[in-house]
PDB file of C-alpha atoms in Angstrom:
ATOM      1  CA  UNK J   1     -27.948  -5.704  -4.285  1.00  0.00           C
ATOM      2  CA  UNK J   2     -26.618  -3.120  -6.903  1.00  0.00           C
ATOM      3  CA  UNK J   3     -25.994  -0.452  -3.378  1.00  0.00           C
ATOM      4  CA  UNK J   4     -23.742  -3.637  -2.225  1.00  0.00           C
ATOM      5  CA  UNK J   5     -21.985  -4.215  -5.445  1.00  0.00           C
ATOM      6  CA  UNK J   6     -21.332  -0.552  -5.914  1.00  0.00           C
ATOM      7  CA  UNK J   7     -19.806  -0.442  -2.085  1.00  0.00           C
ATOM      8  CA  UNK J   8     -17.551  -3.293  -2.642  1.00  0.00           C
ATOM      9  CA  UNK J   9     -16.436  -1.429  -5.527  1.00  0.00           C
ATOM     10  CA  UNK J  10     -16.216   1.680  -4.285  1.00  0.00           C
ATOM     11  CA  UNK J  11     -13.815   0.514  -1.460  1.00  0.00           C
ATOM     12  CA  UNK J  12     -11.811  -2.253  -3.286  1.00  0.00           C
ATOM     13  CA  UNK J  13     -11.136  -1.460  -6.677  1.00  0.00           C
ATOM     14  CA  UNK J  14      -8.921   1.028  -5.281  1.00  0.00           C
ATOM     15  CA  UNK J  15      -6.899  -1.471  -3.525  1.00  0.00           C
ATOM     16  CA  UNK J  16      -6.997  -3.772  -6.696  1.00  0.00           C
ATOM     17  CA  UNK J  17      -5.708  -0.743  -8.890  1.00  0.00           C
ATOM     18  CA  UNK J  18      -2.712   0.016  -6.626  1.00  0.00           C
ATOM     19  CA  UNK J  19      -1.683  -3.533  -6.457  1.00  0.00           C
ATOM     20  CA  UNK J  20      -2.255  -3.865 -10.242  1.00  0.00           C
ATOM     21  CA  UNK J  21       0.480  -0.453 -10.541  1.00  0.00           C
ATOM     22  CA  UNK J  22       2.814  -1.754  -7.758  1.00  0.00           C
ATOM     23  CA  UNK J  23       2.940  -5.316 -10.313  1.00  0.00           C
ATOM     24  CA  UNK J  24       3.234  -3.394 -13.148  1.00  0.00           C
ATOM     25  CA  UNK J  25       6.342  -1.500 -11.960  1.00  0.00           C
ATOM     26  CA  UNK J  26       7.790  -4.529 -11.057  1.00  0.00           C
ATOM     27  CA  UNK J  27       7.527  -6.072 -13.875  1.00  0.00           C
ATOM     28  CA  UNK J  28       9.976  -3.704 -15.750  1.00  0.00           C
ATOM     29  CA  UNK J  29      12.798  -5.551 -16.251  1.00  0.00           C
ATOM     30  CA  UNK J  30      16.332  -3.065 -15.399  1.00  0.00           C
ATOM     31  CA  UNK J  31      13.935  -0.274 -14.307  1.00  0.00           C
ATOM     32  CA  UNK J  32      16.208   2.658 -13.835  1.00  0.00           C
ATOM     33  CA  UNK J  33      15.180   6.388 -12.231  1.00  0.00           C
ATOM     34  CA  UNK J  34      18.393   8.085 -12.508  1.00  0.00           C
ATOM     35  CA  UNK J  35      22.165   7.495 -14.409  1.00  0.00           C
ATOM     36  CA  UNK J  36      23.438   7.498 -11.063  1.00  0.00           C
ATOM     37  CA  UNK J  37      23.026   4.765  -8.866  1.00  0.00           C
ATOM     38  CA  UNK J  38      23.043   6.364  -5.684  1.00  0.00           C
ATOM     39  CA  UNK J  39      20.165   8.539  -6.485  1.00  0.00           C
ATOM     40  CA  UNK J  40      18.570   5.527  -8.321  1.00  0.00           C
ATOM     41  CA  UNK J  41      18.519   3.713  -4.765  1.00  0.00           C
ATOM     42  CA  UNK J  42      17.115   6.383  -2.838  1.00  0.00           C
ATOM     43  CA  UNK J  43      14.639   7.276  -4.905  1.00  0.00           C
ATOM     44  CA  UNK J  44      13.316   3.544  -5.651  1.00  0.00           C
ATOM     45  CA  UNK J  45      13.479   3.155  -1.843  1.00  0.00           C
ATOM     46  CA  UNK J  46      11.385   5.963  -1.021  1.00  0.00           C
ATOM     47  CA  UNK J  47       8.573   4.707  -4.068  1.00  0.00           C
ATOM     48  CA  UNK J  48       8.642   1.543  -1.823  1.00  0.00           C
ATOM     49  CA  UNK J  49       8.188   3.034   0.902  1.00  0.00           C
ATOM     50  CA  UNK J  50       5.100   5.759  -0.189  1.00  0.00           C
ATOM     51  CA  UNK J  51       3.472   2.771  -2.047  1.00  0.00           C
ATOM     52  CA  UNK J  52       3.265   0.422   0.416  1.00  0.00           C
ATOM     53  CA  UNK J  53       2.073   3.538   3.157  1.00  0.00           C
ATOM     54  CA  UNK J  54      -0.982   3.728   0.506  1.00  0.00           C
ATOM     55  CA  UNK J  55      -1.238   0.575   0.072  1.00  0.00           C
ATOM     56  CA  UNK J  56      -2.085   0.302   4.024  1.00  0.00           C
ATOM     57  CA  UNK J  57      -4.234   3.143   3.426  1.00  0.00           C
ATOM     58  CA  UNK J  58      -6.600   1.608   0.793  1.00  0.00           C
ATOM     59  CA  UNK J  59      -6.278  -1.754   2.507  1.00  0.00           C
ATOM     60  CA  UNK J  60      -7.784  -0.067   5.713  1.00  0.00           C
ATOM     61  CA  UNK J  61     -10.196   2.017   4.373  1.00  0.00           C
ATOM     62  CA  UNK J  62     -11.713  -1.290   2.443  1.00  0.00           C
ATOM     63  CA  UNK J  63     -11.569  -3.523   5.466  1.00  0.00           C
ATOM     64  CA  UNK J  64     -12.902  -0.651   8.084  1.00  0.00           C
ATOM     65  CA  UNK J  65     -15.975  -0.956   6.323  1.00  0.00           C
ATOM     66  CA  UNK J  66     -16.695  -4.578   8.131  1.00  0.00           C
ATOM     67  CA  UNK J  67     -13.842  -5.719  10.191  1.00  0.00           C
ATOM     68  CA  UNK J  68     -14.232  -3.483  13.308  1.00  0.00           C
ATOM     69  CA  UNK J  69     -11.515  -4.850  15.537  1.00  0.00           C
ATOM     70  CA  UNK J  70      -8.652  -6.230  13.381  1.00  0.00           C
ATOM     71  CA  UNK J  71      -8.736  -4.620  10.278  1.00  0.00           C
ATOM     72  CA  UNK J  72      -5.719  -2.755  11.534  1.00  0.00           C
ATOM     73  CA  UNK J  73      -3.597  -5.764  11.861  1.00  0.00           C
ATOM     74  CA  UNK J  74      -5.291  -7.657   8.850  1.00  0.00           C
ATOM     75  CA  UNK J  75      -4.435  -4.848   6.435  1.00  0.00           C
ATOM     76  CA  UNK J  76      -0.582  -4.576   8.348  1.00  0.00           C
ATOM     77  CA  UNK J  77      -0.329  -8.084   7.108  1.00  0.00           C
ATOM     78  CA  UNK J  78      -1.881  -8.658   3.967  1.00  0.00           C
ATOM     79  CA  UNK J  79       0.533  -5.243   2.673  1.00  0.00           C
ATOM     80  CA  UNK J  80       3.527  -7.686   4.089  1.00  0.00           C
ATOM     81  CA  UNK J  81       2.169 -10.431   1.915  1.00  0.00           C
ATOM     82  CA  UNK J  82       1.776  -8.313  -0.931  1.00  0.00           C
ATOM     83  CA  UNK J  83       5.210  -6.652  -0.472  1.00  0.00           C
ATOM     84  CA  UNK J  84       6.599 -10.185  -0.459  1.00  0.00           C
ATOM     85  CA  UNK J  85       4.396 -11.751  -3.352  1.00  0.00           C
ATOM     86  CA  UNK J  86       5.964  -8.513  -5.508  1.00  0.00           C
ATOM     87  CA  UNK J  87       9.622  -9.420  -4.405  1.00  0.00           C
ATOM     88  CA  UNK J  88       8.970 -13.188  -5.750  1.00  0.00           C
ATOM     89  CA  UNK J  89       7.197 -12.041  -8.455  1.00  0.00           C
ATOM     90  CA  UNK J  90      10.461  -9.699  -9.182  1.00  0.00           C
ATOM     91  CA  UNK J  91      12.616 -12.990  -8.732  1.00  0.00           C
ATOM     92  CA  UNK J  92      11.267 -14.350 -12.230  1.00  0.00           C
ATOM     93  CA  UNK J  93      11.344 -10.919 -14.099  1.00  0.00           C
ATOM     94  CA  UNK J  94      14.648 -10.340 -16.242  1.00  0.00           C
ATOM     95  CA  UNK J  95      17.359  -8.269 -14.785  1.00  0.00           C
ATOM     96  CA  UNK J  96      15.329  -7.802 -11.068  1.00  0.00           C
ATOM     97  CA  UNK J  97      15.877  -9.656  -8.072  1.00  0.00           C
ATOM     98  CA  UNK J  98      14.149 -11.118  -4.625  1.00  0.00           C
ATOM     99  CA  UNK J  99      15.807  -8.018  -2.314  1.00  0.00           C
ATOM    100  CA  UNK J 100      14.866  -8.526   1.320  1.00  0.00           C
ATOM    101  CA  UNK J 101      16.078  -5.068   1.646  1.00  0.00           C
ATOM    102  CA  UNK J 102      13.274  -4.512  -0.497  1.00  0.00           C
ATOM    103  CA  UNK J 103      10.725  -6.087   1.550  1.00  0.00           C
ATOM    104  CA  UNK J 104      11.676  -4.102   4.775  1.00  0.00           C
ATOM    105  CA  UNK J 105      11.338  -1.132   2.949  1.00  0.00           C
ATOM    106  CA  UNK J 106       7.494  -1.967   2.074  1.00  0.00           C
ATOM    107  CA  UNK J 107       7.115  -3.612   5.107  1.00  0.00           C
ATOM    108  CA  UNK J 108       8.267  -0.012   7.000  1.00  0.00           C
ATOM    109  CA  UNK J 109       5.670   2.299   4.537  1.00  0.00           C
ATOM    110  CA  UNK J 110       3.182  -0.234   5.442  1.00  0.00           C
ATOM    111  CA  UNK J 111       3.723  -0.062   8.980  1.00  0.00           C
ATOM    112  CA  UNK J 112       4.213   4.261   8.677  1.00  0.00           C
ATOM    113  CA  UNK J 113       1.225   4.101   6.912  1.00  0.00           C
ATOM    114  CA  UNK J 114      -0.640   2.280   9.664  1.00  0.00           C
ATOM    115  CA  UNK J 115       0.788   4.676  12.292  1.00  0.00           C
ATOM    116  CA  UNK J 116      -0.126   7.906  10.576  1.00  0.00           C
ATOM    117  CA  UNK J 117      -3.681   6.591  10.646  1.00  0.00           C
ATOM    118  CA  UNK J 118      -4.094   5.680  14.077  1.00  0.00           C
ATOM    119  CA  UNK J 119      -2.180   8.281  15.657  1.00  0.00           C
ATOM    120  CA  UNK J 120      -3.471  11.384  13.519  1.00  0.00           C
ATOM    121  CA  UNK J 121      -6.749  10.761  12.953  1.00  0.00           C
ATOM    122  CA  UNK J 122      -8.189  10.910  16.440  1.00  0.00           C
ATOM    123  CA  UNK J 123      -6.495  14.932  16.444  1.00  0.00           C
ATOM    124  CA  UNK J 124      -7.644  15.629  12.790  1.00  0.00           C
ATOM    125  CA  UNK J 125      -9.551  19.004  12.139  1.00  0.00           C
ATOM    126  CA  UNK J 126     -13.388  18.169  12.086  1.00  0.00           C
ATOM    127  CA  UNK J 127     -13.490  19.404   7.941  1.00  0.00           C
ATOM    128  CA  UNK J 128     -10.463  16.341   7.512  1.00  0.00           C
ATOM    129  CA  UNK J 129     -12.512  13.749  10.027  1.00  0.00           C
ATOM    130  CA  UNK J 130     -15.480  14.190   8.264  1.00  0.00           C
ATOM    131  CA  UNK J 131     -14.375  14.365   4.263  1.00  0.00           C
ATOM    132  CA  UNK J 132     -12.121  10.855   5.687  1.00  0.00           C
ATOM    133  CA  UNK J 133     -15.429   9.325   7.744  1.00  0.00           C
ATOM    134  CA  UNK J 134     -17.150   9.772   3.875  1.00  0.00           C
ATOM    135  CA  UNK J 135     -14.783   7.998   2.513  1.00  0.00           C
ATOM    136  CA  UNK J 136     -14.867   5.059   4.967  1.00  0.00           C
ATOM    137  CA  UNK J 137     -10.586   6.049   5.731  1.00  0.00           C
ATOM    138  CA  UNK J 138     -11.688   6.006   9.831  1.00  0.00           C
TER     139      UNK J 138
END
């Protein structure tokens, strides 16, 4: 019983902590990277977008461990449903706003993540197959 416990830990509480940090962040009200706004767009847009792609990756790794056959699709859409529970949450926060801009942007690192997993890791050097095997990634 404690071996189970300690797996379902070991492959969700990372999942739990990056959703915990990807609410947190929203929940800034006015959060600002840079005085100018252009650079304050891209950059906000790319932490979207390399969330979200780890998002899929913890999402994966913890549903690999059980769901043979879907967990690829399952973990596709519960980062959409996450991505759009964060831009409703964001709807009630001061100063931030429902953006479905924002939502296609998580919605494309989720789906970049997905892709970088299922097309590299079948050509991944033996050392990287193994150390992501381990870790329950493939």
């Amino acid at each position: 019983m404690k071996k189970k416990i300690g797996l379902v830990l070991k492959l969700w509480l990372p999942v739990v902590f990056w959703c915990w940090l990807i609410f947190y962040f929203s929940s800034i009200p006015n959060l600002k990277t840079s005085a100018n706004p252009f650079w304050d767009e891209i950059f906000r847009s790319l932490a979207h977008f390399v969330m979200y792609g780890l998002l899929f990756a913890f999402l994966f790794r913890a549903l690999n461990f059980r769901i043979k056959k879907q967990n690829f699709l399952l973990a596709l859409w519960l980062g959409l449903l996450y991505g759009l529970s964060d831009e409703i949450h964001q709807a009630f926060v001061p100063l931030r706003t429902f953006q479905i801009r924002d939502l296609l942007v998580d919605f494309s690192g989720v789906t970049l993540g997905g892709l970088i997993i299922w097309k590299l890791s079948p050509k991944a050097p033996l050392k990287l197959k193994n150390w992501a095997k381990k870790w329950g990634v493939i």
